[in-house]
Tab-separated table of C-alpha atoms in Angstrom:
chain	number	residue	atom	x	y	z
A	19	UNK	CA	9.462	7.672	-24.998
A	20	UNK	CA	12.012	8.988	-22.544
A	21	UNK	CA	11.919	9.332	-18.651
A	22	UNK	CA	15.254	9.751	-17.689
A	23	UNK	CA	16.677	6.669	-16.401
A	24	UNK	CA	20.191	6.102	-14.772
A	25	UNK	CA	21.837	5.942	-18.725
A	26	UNK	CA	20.083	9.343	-18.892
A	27	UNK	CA	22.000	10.553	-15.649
A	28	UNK	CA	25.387	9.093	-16.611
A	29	UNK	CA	24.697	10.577	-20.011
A	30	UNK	CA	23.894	14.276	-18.500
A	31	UNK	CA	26.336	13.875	-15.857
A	32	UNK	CA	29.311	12.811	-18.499
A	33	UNK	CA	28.135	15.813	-20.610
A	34	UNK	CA	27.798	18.307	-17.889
A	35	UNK	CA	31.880	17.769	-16.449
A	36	UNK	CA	32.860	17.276	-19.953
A	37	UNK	CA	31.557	21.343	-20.829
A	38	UNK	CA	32.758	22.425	-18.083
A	39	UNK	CA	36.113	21.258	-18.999
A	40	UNK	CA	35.444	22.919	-22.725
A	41	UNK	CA	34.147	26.311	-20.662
A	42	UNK	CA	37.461	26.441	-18.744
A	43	UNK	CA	39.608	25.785	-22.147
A	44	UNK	CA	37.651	28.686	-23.496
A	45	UNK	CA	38.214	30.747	-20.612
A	46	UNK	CA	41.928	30.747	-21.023
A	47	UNK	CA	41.826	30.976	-24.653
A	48	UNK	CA	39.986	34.626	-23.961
A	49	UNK	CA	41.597	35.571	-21.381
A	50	UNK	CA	45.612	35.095	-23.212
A	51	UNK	CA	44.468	35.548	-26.427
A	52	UNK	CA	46.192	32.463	-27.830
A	53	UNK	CA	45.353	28.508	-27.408
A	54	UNK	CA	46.113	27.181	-23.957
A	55	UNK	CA	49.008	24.837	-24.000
A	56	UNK	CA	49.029	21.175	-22.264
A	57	UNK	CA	51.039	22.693	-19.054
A	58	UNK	CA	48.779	25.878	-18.700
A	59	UNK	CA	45.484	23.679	-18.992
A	60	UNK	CA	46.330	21.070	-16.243
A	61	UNK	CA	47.858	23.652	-13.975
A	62	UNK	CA	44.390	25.338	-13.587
A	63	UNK	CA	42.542	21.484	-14.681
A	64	UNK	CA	43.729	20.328	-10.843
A	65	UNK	CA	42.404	23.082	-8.468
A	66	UNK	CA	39.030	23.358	-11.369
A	67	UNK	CA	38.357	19.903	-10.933
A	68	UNK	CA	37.385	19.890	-7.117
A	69	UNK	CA	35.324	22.835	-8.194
A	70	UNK	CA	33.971	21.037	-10.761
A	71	UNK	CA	32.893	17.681	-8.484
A	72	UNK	CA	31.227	20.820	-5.859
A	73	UNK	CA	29.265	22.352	-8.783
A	74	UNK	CA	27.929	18.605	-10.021
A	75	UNK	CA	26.600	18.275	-6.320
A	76	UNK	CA	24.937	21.946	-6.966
A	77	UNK	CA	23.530	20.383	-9.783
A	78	UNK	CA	22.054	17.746	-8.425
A	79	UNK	CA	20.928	18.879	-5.350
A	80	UNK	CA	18.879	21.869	-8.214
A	81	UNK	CA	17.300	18.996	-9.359
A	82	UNK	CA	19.219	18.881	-12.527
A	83	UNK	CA	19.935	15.203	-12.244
A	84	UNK	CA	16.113	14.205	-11.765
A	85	UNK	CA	12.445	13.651	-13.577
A	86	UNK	CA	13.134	16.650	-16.554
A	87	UNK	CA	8.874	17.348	-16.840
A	88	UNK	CA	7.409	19.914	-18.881
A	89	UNK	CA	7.134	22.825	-15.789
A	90	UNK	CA	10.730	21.593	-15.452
A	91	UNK	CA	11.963	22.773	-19.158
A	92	UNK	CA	10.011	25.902	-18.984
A	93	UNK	CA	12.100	26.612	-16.087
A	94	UNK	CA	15.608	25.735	-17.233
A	95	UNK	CA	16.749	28.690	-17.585
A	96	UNK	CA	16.309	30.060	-13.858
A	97	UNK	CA	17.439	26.933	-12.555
A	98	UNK	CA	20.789	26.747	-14.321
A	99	UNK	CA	21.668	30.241	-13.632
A	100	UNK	CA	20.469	30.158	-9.947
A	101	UNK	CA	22.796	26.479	-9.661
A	102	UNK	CA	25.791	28.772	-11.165
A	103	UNK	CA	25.325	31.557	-8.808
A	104	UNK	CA	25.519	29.177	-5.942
A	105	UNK	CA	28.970	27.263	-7.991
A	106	UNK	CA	30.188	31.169	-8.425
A	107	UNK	CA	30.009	31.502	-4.553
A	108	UNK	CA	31.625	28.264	-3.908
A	109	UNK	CA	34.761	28.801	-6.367
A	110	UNK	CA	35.416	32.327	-4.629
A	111	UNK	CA	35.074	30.380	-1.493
A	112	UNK	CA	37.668	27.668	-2.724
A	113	UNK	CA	39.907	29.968	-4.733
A	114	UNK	CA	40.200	32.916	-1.969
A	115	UNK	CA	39.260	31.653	1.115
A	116	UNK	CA	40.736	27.956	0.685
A	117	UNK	CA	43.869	29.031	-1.611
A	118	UNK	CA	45.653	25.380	-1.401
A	119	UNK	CA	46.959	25.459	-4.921
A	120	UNK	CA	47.938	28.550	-5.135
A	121	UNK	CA	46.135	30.409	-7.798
A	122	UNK	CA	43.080	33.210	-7.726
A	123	UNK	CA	42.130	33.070	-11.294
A	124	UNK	CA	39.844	36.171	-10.787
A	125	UNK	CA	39.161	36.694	-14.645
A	126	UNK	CA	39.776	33.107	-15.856
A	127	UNK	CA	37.297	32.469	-13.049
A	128	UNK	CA	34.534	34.666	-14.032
A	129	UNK	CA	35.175	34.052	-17.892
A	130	UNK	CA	34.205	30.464	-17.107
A	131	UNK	CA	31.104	30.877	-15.179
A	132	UNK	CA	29.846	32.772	-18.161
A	133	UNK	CA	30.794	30.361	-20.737
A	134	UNK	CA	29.806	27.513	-18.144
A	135	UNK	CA	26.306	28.773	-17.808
A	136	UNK	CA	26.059	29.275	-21.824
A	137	UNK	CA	27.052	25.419	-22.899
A	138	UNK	CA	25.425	23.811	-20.560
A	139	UNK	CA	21.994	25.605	-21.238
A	140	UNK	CA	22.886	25.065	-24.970
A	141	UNK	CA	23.191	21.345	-24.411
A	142	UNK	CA	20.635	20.614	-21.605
A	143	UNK	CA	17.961	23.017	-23.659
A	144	UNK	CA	18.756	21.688	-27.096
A	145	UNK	CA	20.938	18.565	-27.582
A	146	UNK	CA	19.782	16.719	-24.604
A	147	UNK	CA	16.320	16.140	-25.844
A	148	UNK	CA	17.641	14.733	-28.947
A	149	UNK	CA	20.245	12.463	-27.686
A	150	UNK	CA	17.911	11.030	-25.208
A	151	UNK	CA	15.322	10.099	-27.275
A	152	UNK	CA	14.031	7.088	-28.468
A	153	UNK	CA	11.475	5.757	-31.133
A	154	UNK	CA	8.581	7.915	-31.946
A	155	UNK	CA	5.757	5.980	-29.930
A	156	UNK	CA	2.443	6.067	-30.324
A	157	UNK	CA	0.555	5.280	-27.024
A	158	UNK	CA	-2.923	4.472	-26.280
A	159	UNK	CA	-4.568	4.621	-22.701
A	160	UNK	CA	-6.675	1.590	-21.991
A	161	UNK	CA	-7.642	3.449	-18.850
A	162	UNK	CA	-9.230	6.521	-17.521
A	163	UNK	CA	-9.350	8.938	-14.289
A	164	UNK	CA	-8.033	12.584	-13.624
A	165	UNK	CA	-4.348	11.136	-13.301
A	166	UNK	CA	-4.531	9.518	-16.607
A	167	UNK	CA	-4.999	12.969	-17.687
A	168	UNK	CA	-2.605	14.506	-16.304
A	169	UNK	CA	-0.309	11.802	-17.277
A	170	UNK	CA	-1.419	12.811	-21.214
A	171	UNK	CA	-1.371	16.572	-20.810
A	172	UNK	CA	2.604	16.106	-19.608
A	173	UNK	CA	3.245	13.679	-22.470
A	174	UNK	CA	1.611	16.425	-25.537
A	175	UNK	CA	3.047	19.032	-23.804
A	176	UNK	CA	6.466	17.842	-23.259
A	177	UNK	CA	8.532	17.252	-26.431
A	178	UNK	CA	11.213	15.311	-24.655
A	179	UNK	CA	8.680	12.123	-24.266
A	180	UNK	CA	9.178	11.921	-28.980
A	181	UNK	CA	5.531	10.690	-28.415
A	182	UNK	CA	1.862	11.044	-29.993
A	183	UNK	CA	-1.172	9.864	-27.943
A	184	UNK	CA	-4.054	7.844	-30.451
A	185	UNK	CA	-7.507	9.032	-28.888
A	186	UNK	CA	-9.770	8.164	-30.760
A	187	UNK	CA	-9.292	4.621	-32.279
A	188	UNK	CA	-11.140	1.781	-30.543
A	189	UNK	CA	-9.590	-1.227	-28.954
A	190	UNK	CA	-10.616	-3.767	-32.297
A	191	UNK	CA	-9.048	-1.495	-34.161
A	192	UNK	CA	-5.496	-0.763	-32.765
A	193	UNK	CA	-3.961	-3.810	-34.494
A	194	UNK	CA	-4.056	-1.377	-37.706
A	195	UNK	CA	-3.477	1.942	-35.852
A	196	UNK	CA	0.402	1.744	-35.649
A	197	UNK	CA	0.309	1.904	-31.529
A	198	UNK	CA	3.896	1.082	-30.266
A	199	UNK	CA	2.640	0.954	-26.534
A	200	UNK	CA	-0.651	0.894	-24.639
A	201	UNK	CA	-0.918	1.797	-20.603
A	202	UNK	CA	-3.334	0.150	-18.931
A	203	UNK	CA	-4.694	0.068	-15.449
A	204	UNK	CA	-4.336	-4.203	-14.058
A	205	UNK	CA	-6.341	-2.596	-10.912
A	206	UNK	CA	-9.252	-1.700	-12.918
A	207	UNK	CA	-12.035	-4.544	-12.570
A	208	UNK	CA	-13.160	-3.698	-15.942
A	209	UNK	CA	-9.770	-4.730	-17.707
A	210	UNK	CA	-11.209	-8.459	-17.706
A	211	UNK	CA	-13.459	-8.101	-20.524
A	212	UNK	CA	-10.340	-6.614	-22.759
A	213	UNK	CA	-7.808	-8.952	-21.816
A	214	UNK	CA	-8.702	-11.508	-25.044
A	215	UNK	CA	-7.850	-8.157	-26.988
A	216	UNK	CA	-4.807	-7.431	-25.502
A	217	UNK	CA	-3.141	-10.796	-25.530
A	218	UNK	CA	-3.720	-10.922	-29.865
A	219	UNK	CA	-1.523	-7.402	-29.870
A	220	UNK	CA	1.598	-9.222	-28.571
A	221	UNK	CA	1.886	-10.153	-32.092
A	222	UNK	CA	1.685	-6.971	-33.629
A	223	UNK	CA	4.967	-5.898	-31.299
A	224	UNK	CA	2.888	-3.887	-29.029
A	225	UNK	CA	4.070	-2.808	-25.685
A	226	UNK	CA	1.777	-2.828	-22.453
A	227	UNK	CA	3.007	-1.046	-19.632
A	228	UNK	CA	1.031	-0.470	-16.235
A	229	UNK	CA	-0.489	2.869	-15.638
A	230	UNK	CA	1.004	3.169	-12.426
A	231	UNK	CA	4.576	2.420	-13.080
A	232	UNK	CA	4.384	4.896	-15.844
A	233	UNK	CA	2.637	7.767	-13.947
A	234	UNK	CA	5.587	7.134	-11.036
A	235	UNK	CA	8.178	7.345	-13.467
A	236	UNK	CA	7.851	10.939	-14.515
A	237	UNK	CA	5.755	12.355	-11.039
A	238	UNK	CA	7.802	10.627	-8.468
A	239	UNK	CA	4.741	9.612	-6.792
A	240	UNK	CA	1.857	6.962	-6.675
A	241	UNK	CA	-1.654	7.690	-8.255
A	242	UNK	CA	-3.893	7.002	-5.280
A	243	UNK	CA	-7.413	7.208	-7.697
A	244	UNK	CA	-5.762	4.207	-10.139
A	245	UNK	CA	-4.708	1.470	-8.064
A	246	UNK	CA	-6.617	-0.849	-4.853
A	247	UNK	CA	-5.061	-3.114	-2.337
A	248	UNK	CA	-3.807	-5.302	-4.830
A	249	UNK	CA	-1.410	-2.644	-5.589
A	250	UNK	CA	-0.201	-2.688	-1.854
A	251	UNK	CA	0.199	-6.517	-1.674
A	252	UNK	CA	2.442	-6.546	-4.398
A	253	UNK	CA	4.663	-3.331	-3.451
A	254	UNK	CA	4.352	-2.585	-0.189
A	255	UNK	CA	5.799	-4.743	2.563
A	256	UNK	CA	6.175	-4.215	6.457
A	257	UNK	CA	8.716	-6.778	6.830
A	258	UNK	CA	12.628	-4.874	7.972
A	259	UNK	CA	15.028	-4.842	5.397
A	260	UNK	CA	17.783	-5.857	7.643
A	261	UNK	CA	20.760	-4.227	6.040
A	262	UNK	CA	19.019	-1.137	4.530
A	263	UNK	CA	17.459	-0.272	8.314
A	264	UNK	CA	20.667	-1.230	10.493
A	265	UNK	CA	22.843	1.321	8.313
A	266	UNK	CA	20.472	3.641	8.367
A	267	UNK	CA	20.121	3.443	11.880
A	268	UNK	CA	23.828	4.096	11.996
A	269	UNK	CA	23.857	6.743	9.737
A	270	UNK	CA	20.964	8.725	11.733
A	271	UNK	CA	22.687	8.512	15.298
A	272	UNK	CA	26.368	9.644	14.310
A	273	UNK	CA	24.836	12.728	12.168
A	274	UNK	CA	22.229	13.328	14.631
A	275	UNK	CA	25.098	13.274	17.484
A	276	UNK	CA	27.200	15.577	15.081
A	277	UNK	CA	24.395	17.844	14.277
A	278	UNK	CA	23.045	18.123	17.698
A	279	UNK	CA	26.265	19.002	19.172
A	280	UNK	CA	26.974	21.951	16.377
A	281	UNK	CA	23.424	23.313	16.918
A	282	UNK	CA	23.705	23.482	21.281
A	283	UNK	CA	24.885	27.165	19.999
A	284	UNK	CA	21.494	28.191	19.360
A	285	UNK	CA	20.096	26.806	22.386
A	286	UNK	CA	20.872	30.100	24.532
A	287	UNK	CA	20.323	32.508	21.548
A	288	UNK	CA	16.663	30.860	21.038
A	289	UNK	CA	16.180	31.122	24.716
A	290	UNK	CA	17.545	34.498	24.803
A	291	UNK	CA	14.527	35.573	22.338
A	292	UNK	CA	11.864	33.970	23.639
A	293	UNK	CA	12.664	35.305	26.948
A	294	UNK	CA	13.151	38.644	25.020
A	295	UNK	CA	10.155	39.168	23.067
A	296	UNK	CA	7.956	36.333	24.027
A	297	UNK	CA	7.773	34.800	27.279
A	298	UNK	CA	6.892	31.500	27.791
A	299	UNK	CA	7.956	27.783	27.492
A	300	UNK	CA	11.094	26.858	25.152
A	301	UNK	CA	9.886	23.535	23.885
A	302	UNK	CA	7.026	22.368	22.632
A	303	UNK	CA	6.531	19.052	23.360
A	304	UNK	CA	4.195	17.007	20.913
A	305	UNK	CA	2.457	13.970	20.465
A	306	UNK	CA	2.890	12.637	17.327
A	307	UNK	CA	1.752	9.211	15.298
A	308	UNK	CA	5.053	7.117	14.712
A	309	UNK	CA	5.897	3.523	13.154
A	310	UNK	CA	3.011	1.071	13.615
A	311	UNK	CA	0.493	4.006	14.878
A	312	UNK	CA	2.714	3.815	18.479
A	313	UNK	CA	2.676	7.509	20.028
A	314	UNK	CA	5.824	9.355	19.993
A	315	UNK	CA	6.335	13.248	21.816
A	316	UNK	CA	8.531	15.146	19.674
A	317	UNK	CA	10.496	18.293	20.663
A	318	UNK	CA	10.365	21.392	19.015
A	319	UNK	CA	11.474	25.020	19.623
A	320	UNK	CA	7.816	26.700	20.869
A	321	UNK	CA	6.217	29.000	17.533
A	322	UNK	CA	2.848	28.984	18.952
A	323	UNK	CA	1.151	31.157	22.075
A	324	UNK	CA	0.236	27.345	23.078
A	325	UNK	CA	2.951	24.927	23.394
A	326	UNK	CA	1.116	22.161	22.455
A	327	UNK	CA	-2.515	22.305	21.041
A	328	UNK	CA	-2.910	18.427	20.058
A	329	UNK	CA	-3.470	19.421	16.492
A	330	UNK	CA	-7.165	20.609	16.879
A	331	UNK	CA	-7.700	23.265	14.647
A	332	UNK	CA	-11.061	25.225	14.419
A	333	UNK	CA	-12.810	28.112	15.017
A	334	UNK	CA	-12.723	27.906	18.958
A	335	UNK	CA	-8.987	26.938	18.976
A	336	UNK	CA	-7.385	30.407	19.247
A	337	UNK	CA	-3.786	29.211	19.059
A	338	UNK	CA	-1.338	31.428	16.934
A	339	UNK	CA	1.877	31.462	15.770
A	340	UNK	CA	4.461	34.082	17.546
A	341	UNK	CA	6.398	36.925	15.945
A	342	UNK	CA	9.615	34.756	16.910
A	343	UNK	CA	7.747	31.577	16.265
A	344	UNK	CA	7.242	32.365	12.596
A	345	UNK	CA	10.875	33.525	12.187
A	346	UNK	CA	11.882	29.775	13.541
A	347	UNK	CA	9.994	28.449	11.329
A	348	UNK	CA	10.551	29.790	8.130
A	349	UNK	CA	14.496	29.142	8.788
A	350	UNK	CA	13.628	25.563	10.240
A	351	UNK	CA	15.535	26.283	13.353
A	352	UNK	CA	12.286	25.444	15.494
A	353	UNK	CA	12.718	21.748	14.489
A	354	UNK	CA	16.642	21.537	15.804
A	355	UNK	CA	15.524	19.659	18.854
A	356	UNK	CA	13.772	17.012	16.739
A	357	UNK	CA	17.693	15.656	16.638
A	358	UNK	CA	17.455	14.520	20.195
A	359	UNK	CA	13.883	12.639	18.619
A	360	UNK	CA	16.435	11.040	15.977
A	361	UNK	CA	19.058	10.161	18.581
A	362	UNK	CA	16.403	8.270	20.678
A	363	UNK	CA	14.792	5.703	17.743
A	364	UNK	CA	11.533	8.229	17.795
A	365	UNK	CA	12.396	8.981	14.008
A	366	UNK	CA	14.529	9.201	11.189
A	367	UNK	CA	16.581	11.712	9.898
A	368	UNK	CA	14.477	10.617	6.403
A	369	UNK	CA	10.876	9.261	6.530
A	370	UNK	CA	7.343	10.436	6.135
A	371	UNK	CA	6.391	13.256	8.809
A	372	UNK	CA	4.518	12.493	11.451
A	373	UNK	CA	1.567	14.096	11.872
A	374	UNK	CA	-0.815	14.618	15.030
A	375	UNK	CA	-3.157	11.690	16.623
A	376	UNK	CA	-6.376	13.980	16.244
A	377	UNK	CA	-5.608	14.668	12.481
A	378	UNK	CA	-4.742	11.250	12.001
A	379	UNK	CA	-8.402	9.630	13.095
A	380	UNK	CA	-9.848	12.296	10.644
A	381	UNK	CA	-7.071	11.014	7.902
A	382	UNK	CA	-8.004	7.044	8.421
A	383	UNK	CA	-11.414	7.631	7.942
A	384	UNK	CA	-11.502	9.962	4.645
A	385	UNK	CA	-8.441	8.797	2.752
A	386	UNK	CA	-7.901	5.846	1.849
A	387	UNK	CA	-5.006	3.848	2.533
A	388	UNK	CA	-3.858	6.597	4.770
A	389	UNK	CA	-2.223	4.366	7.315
A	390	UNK	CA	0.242	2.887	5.328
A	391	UNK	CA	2.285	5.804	6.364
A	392	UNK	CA	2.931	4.365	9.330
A	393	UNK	CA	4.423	1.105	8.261
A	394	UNK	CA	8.110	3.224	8.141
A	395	UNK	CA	10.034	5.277	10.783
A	396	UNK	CA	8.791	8.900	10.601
A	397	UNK	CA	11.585	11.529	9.619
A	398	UNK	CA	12.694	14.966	9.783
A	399	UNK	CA	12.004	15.242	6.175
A	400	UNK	CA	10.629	13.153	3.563
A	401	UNK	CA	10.013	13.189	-0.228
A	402	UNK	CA	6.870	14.922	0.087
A	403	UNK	CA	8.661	17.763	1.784
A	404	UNK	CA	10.938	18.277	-0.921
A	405	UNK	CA	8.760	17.582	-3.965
A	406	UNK	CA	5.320	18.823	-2.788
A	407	UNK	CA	4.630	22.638	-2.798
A	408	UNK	CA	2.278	22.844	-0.939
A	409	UNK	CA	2.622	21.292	2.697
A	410	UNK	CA	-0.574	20.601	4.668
A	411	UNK	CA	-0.336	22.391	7.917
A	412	UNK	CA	-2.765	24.072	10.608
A	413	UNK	CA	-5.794	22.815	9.506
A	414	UNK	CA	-7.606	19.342	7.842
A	415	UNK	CA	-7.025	19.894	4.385
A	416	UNK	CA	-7.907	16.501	3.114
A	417	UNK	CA	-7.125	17.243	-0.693
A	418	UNK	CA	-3.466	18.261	0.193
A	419	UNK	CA	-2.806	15.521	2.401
A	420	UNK	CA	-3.742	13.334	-0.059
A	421	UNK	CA	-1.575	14.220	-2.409
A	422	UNK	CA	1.260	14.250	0.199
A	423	UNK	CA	0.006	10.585	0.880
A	424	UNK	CA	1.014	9.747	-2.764
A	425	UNK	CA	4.752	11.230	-2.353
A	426	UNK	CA	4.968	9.162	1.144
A	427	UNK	CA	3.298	5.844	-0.576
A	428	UNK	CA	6.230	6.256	-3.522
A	429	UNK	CA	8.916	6.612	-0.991
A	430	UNK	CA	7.518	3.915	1.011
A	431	UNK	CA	7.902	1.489	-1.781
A	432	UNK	CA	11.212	2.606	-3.271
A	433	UNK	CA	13.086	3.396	0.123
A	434	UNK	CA	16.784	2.768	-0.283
A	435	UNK	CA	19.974	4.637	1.022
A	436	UNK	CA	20.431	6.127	-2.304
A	437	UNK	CA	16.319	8.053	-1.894
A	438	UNK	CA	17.554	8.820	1.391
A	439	UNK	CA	20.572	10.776	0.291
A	440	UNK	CA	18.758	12.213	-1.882
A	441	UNK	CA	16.229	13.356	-0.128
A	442	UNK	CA	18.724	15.009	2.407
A	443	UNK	CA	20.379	16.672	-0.219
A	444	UNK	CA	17.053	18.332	-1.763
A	445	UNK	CA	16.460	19.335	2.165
A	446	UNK	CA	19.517	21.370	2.078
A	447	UNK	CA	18.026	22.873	-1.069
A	448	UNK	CA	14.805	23.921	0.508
A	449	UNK	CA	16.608	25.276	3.588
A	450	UNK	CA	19.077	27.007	1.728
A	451	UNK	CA	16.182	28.526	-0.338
A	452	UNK	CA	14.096	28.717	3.136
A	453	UNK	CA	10.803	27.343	1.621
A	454	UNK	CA	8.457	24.720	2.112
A	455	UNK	CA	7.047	23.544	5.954
């Protein structure tokens, strides 16, 4: 069964620079009609190879580096020809606007985007698959829920996995039913009774693997229905991780500072509009639910005709969003004064979002587990911001939040500098693409 793991990067990454090395060869074999010799190769290899390191962060930042799920094949295609129209921007940029070495291979150029985009679809599409995959397993779920199902719906559906799920054979019988690996849920209080049968298939070379590790592995994000507060005791801690939070303290302040004092641009433009086409306050000025449930105010451009309505929505709240408000948002610029938030210890540049106090009472009480959230620094944007589609907003949409809850519990657990980068480089992605709130 394959989930890509970090052999599976290295293994896509070595393959992606390694075509694009083969597309560029190609290139100049079209475009002088003859093979390119050593000297005409590593003339064009130099300037192609900072190109080449830009369009591997394109890549990644598309997603092309992460979790490969079924809705993620079916959309191959788009994605590696939207990743090379961004990389076709960028060499233009590099080759005619940055012209260091010299060159403006216009043709070569454009002959190598084409033959660029056509290997590595070829080889992520049809070779990839086959290289990454392991033994033909046959798995068997010891456990049940909506999750679970969703779990085997991605597994049939998804050839990459090179497994079969066994239904319908009961637990005596598995010994004889050729099963490689069986999930099972250790949160389940029923599990006790089948433990006796578990322990006698370590000696037919079956695998056990928990539910939940297996369901995080290919969704990025914890299955609230399957686990209990045994689950948090063993992966969830509150204590600091010294190292981990001093650099990323570091980190936050100097881009903040850097950030902040790039954006002070917009200030007067913003304040130009509002005073323009909708007069009223600038900020909006929020009280929001930080680390350890302490109240934080965070500062944001003003979107609504109220600066500040607490986060009670309903029918007698007649708050809306501006003209000009709406525009900030949907280009993120109304959150630009969070920074000053960042530069004060409020949040993070990276964390779970915080969310309103009147919300939040509503939250603790229907969902549980809910305010383990607040263990961590609130950010600017988190992984359920990049990975969830659709974002809870205006409104107490318990459903949604609690599958945002599951993104924040998974970063929670597996926070490191390396999520955090990556997490700020999907951002970029979404603003770039100007989607998601």
């Amino acid at each position: 069964m394959q989930v890509v793991t970090r052999k599976g990067t290295l293994i896509l990454l070595a393959g992606d620079l390694f075509l694009f090395i083969v597309a560029l060869w190609l290139a100049l074999f079209v475009r002088n009609a003859s093979t390119p010799d050593w000297a005409t190769l590593s003339v064009h290899l130099s300037p192609f190879a900072l190109v080449f390191a830009v369009w591997i962060l394109v890549f990644f930042i598309a997603d092309l580096y992460g979790r490969q799920t079924s809705l993620f094949q079916r959309r191959l295609p788009q994605i590696i020809f939207n990743a090379q129209l961004v990389n076709s921007g960028l060499a233009v940029i590099f080759f005619y606007f940055l012209p260091y070495f010299g060159i403006t291979p216009k043709t070569i150029l454009f002959i190598d985007l084409i033959w660029s985009f056509v290997l590595i679809f070829a080889w992520r599409r049809f070779l990839v698959p086959h290289i990454l995959r392991g033994r033909r397993e046959r798995i068997y779920f010891a456990c049940s829920g909506s999750e679970v199902e969703e779990l085997k719906d991605e597994i049939r559906n998804n050839p990459q996995y090179n497994a079969v799920i066994v239904d319908t054979v009961p637990v005596a019988d598995l010994s004889r039913s050729r099963v490689t690996l069986m999930v099972i849920n250790p949160y389940d209080s029923e599990i006790g009774t089948l433990l006796k049968d578990f322990y006698q298939l370590i000696f037919k070379e079956v695998r056990f693997l928990s539910v939940d590790s297996l369901y995080e592995d290919i969704f990025e994000r914890v299955p609230l229905s399957l686990i209990d507060e045994r689950w948090f005791l063993q992966n969830i801690t509150s204590r600091p991780k010294f190292i981990y939070d001093f650099l990323k303290r570091v980190i936050d302040f100097l881009l903040a500072l850097v950030l902040a004092l790039i954006s002070a641009v917009v200030y007067p433009i913003i304040l130009l509009l509002q005073f323009t086409f909708d007069r009223g306050p600038l900020f909006s000025i929020q009280r929001r639910v930080g680390e350890k449930n302490q109240p934080i105010r965070l500062f944001k451009f003003r979107t609504m005709e109220k600066a500040d309505d607490g986060g009670v929505w309903h029918e007698s709240n007649k708050n809306q969003v501006t003209k000009l408000g709406a525009w900030l948002r949907k280009t993120r610029l109304d959150e630009l004064p969070q920074l000053l938030n960042v530069l004060w210890g409020d949040i993070s540049l990276v964390g779970p979002r915080p969310e309103f106090p009147e919300p939040v009472k509503e939250y603790v009480t229907e969902i549980p587990f809910y305010n383990v959230r607040h263990l961590v620094k609130p950010g600017l944007s988190g992984w359920a911001q990049v990975y969830q589609e659709n974002h809870p907003h205006h409104g107490l949409d318990f459903a949604e939040t609690r599958n945002k809850l599951s993104y924040d519990l998974f970063y929670i657990k597996n926070r490191n500098l390396w999520l955090d980068i990556a997490i700020a480089l999907k951002t970029i992605k979404t603003l770039v693409l100007t989607k998601g709130k």
